[in-house]
mmCIF file of C-alpha atoms in Angstrom:
data_model
loop_
_atom_site.group_PDB
_atom_site.id
_atom_site.type_symbol
_atom_site.label_atom_id
_atom_site.label_comp_id
_atom_site.label_asym_id
_atom_site.label_seq_id
_atom_site.Cartn_x
_atom_site.Cartn_y
_atom_site.Cartn_z
ATOM 1 C CA UNK A 507 -3.699 -4.904 -21.967
ATOM 2 C CA UNK A 508 -4.304 -7.658 -19.112
ATOM 3 C CA UNK A 509 -3.297 -4.394 -16.107
ATOM 4 C CA UNK A 510 -6.120 -1.837 -18.078
ATOM 5 C CA UNK A 511 -8.658 -4.756 -17.415
ATOM 6 C CA UNK A 512 -7.357 -5.899 -13.975
ATOM 7 C CA UNK A 513 -7.372 -2.056 -13.171
ATOM 8 C CA UNK A 514 -11.233 -2.019 -14.473
ATOM 9 C CA UNK A 515 -11.779 -5.067 -12.910
ATOM 10 C CA UNK A 516 -11.019 -3.168 -9.306
ATOM 11 C CA UNK A 517 -12.447 -0.544 -10.256
ATOM 12 C CA UNK A 518 -16.032 -1.990 -11.417
ATOM 13 C CA UNK A 519 -16.192 -4.382 -8.094
ATOM 14 C CA UNK A 520 -14.803 -1.243 -5.988
ATOM 15 C CA UNK A 521 -16.812 1.795 -7.086
ATOM 16 C CA UNK A 522 -20.020 -0.144 -8.549
ATOM 17 C CA UNK A 523 -20.426 -3.588 -6.779
ATOM 18 C CA UNK A 524 -21.067 -5.626 -9.694
ATOM 19 C CA UNK A 525 -18.806 -8.239 -8.972
ATOM 20 C CA UNK A 526 -20.273 -9.781 -12.608
ATOM 21 C CA UNK A 527 -18.706 -6.945 -14.645
ATOM 22 C CA UNK A 528 -15.204 -7.658 -12.528
ATOM 23 C CA UNK A 529 -15.113 -11.054 -12.451
ATOM 24 C CA UNK A 530 -15.499 -10.994 -16.559
ATOM 25 C CA UNK A 531 -12.313 -8.377 -16.723
ATOM 26 C CA UNK A 532 -10.432 -10.528 -14.214
ATOM 27 C CA UNK A 533 -11.293 -14.077 -16.442
ATOM 28 C CA UNK A 534 -9.654 -11.398 -19.776
ATOM 29 C CA UNK A 535 -7.011 -10.584 -18.094
ATOM 30 C CA UNK A 536 -5.948 -14.359 -17.091
ATOM 31 C CA UNK A 537 -5.068 -15.259 -20.842
ATOM 32 C CA UNK A 538 -2.477 -12.075 -20.743
ATOM 33 C CA UNK A 539 -0.844 -12.750 -17.704
ATOM 34 C CA UNK A 540 0.129 -16.287 -18.641
ATOM 35 C CA UNK A 541 2.127 -14.893 -21.685
ATOM 36 C CA UNK A 542 3.472 -11.867 -19.726
ATOM 37 C CA UNK A 543 5.246 -15.288 -17.956
ATOM 38 C CA UNK A 544 5.940 -17.013 -20.977
ATOM 39 C CA UNK A 545 7.850 -14.380 -21.941
ATOM 40 C CA UNK A 546 9.556 -13.390 -18.732
ATOM 41 C CA UNK A 547 10.627 -16.257 -19.346
ATOM 42 C CA UNK A 548 11.893 -16.467 -22.599
ATOM 43 C CA UNK A 549 13.496 -13.392 -22.085
ATOM 44 C CA UNK A 550 15.285 -14.803 -18.694
ATOM 45 C CA UNK A 551 13.421 -11.961 -16.506
ATOM 46 C CA UNK A 552 12.165 -14.895 -13.783
ATOM 47 C CA UNK A 553 11.261 -12.487 -11.075
ATOM 48 C CA UNK A 554 8.440 -10.909 -13.873
ATOM 49 C CA UNK A 555 7.533 -14.599 -14.144
ATOM 50 C CA UNK A 556 7.062 -15.329 -10.481
ATOM 51 C CA UNK A 557 5.010 -11.724 -10.159
ATOM 52 C CA UNK A 558 2.893 -12.297 -13.139
ATOM 53 C CA UNK A 559 1.918 -15.933 -11.822
ATOM 54 C CA UNK A 560 1.632 -14.217 -8.706
ATOM 55 C CA UNK A 561 -1.158 -11.935 -9.699
ATOM 56 C CA UNK A 562 -2.676 -15.156 -11.814
ATOM 57 C CA UNK A 563 -3.421 -16.554 -8.378
ATOM 58 C CA UNK A 564 -4.942 -13.149 -7.151
ATOM 59 C CA UNK A 565 -7.343 -13.180 -9.534
ATOM 60 C CA UNK A 566 -7.966 -16.795 -9.506
ATOM 61 C CA UNK A 567 -8.734 -16.904 -5.662
ATOM 62 C CA UNK A 568 -11.495 -13.307 -6.367
ATOM 63 C CA UNK A 569 -12.651 -15.995 -8.920
ATOM 64 C CA UNK A 570 -13.649 -18.583 -6.183
ATOM 65 C CA UNK A 571 -10.702 -21.091 -8.488
ATOM 66 C CA UNK A 572 -8.790 -22.405 -4.926
ATOM 67 C CA UNK A 573 -6.951 -25.131 -6.540
ATOM 68 C CA UNK A 574 -5.694 -22.873 -9.990
ATOM 69 C CA UNK A 575 -5.158 -20.007 -7.300
ATOM 70 C CA UNK A 576 -2.773 -22.700 -5.650
ATOM 71 C CA UNK A 577 -1.169 -24.443 -7.864
ATOM 72 C CA UNK A 578 0.082 -20.508 -9.871
ATOM 73 C CA UNK A 579 1.288 -19.299 -6.437
ATOM 74 C CA UNK A 580 3.080 -22.758 -5.699
ATOM 75 C CA UNK A 581 4.770 -21.457 -9.175
ATOM 76 C CA UNK A 582 5.353 -18.184 -8.106
ATOM 77 C CA UNK A 583 6.916 -19.538 -5.105
ATOM 78 C CA UNK A 584 9.843 -21.327 -6.608
ATOM 79 C CA UNK A 585 10.507 -18.662 -8.266
ATOM 80 C CA UNK A 586 10.699 -16.418 -5.611
ATOM 81 C CA UNK A 587 12.753 -18.929 -3.450
ATOM 82 C CA UNK A 588 14.961 -19.545 -5.959
ATOM 83 C CA UNK A 589 15.453 -16.143 -6.298
ATOM 84 C CA UNK A 590 15.530 -15.073 -2.788
ATOM 85 C CA UNK A 591 13.049 -13.078 -2.837
ATOM 86 C CA UNK A 592 12.066 -13.259 0.962
ATOM 87 C CA UNK A 593 9.631 -10.494 1.400
ATOM 88 C CA UNK A 594 7.501 -12.377 -2.022
ATOM 89 C CA UNK A 595 7.765 -15.346 0.008
ATOM 90 C CA UNK A 596 6.136 -13.866 2.222
ATOM 91 C CA UNK A 597 3.005 -12.691 0.654
ATOM 92 C CA UNK A 598 3.084 -16.013 -1.192
ATOM 93 C CA UNK A 599 2.766 -18.136 2.135
ATOM 94 C CA UNK A 600 0.023 -16.191 3.026
ATOM 95 C CA UNK A 601 -1.587 -16.641 0.191
ATOM 96 C CA UNK A 602 -1.199 -20.473 0.351
ATOM 97 C CA UNK A 603 -2.721 -20.194 3.664
ATOM 98 C CA UNK A 604 -5.772 -18.417 2.706
ATOM 99 C CA UNK A 605 -6.477 -20.813 0.309
ATOM 100 C CA UNK A 606 -5.938 -23.924 2.985
ATOM 101 C CA UNK A 607 -7.925 -21.982 4.862
ATOM 102 C CA UNK A 608 -10.174 -21.491 2.623
ATOM 103 C CA UNK A 609 -10.796 -25.287 1.696
ATOM 104 C CA UNK A 610 -10.420 -25.903 5.786
ATOM 105 C CA UNK A 611 -7.361 -27.654 5.194
ATOM 106 C CA UNK A 612 -5.822 -25.847 8.964
ATOM 107 C CA UNK A 613 -2.611 -28.594 9.133
ATOM 108 C CA UNK A 614 -1.393 -26.987 6.025
ATOM 109 C CA UNK A 615 -1.965 -23.396 6.522
ATOM 110 C CA UNK A 616 -1.248 -23.673 9.788
ATOM 111 C CA UNK A 617 2.212 -24.911 7.826
ATOM 112 C CA UNK A 618 2.619 -21.985 5.775
ATOM 113 C CA UNK A 619 1.429 -19.337 8.501
ATOM 114 C CA UNK A 620 4.538 -20.721 10.525
ATOM 115 C CA UNK A 621 6.489 -20.356 7.344
ATOM 116 C CA UNK A 622 5.120 -17.355 6.760
ATOM 117 C CA UNK A 623 5.606 -15.687 10.295
ATOM 118 C CA UNK A 624 9.508 -17.585 11.116
ATOM 119 C CA UNK A 625 9.898 -14.992 7.663
ATOM 120 C CA UNK A 626 8.235 -12.128 8.728
ATOM 121 C CA UNK A 627 10.573 -12.174 11.837
ATOM 122 C CA UNK A 628 13.686 -11.871 10.355
ATOM 123 C CA UNK A 629 12.663 -9.329 7.921
ATOM 124 C CA UNK A 630 11.436 -7.504 10.961
ATOM 125 C CA UNK A 631 7.781 -6.521 8.627
ATOM 126 C CA UNK A 632 5.306 -5.468 10.690
ATOM 127 C CA UNK A 633 2.228 -5.270 8.641
ATOM 128 C CA UNK A 634 3.492 -9.414 7.794
ATOM 129 C CA UNK A 635 3.766 -10.576 11.627
ATOM 130 C CA UNK A 636 0.256 -8.964 12.639
ATOM 131 C CA UNK A 637 -1.520 -10.972 9.317
ATOM 132 C CA UNK A 638 0.410 -13.800 10.235
ATOM 133 C CA UNK A 639 -0.763 -13.775 14.213
ATOM 134 C CA UNK A 640 -4.927 -13.215 12.591
ATOM 135 C CA UNK A 641 -4.318 -16.261 10.640
ATOM 136 C CA UNK A 642 -3.144 -17.891 13.624
ATOM 137 C CA UNK A 643 -6.549 -16.539 15.116
ATOM 138 C CA UNK A 644 -8.640 -17.361 12.751
ATOM 139 C CA UNK A 645 -7.573 -20.781 12.497
ATOM 140 C CA UNK A 646 -7.733 -22.133 16.493
ATOM 141 C CA UNK A 647 -11.116 -20.147 16.199
ATOM 142 C CA UNK A 648 -12.424 -22.070 13.402
ATOM 143 C CA UNK A 649 -11.427 -25.199 14.992
ATOM 144 C CA UNK A 650 -13.056 -24.124 18.235
ATOM 145 C CA UNK A 651 -9.135 -23.622 20.134
ATOM 146 C CA UNK A 652 -10.040 -21.161 22.315
ATOM 147 C CA UNK A 653 -7.162 -21.399 24.712
ATOM 148 C CA UNK A 654 -5.472 -21.162 20.874
ATOM 149 C CA UNK A 655 -7.268 -18.409 20.074
ATOM 150 C CA UNK A 656 -7.182 -16.348 22.839
ATOM 151 C CA UNK A 657 -3.384 -15.906 22.900
#
């Protein structure tokens, strides 16, 4: 049921520019994701729990709930790290960097982008490498560090 609400929320947001309807559908999905993470834990399926937390984090940032999104993504980061799922860790680091950027916590954002870039290079993920450099540019521009911004 949670996946249905998420799908419908993206549909309303993308096709009808109806953010109120999308937000209400996103909010309806969160309890299902919480329950999913609990079931995955009970079943011993850590990757499923990690993905449920990551999905919650994405929804929570869409809803503007940065602290809850951060808590959910930090939880998924722990799972991804313990399972050695490096490509998922790259995404988790990028998500956390985005939260820190929105909170204007640029030192924390840079730390997460550094970690993301390091793993992206190890995995030879050109898409994630590009994303990391884009985040660096945004951070340095926000800090008025134009010398670093232009690098």
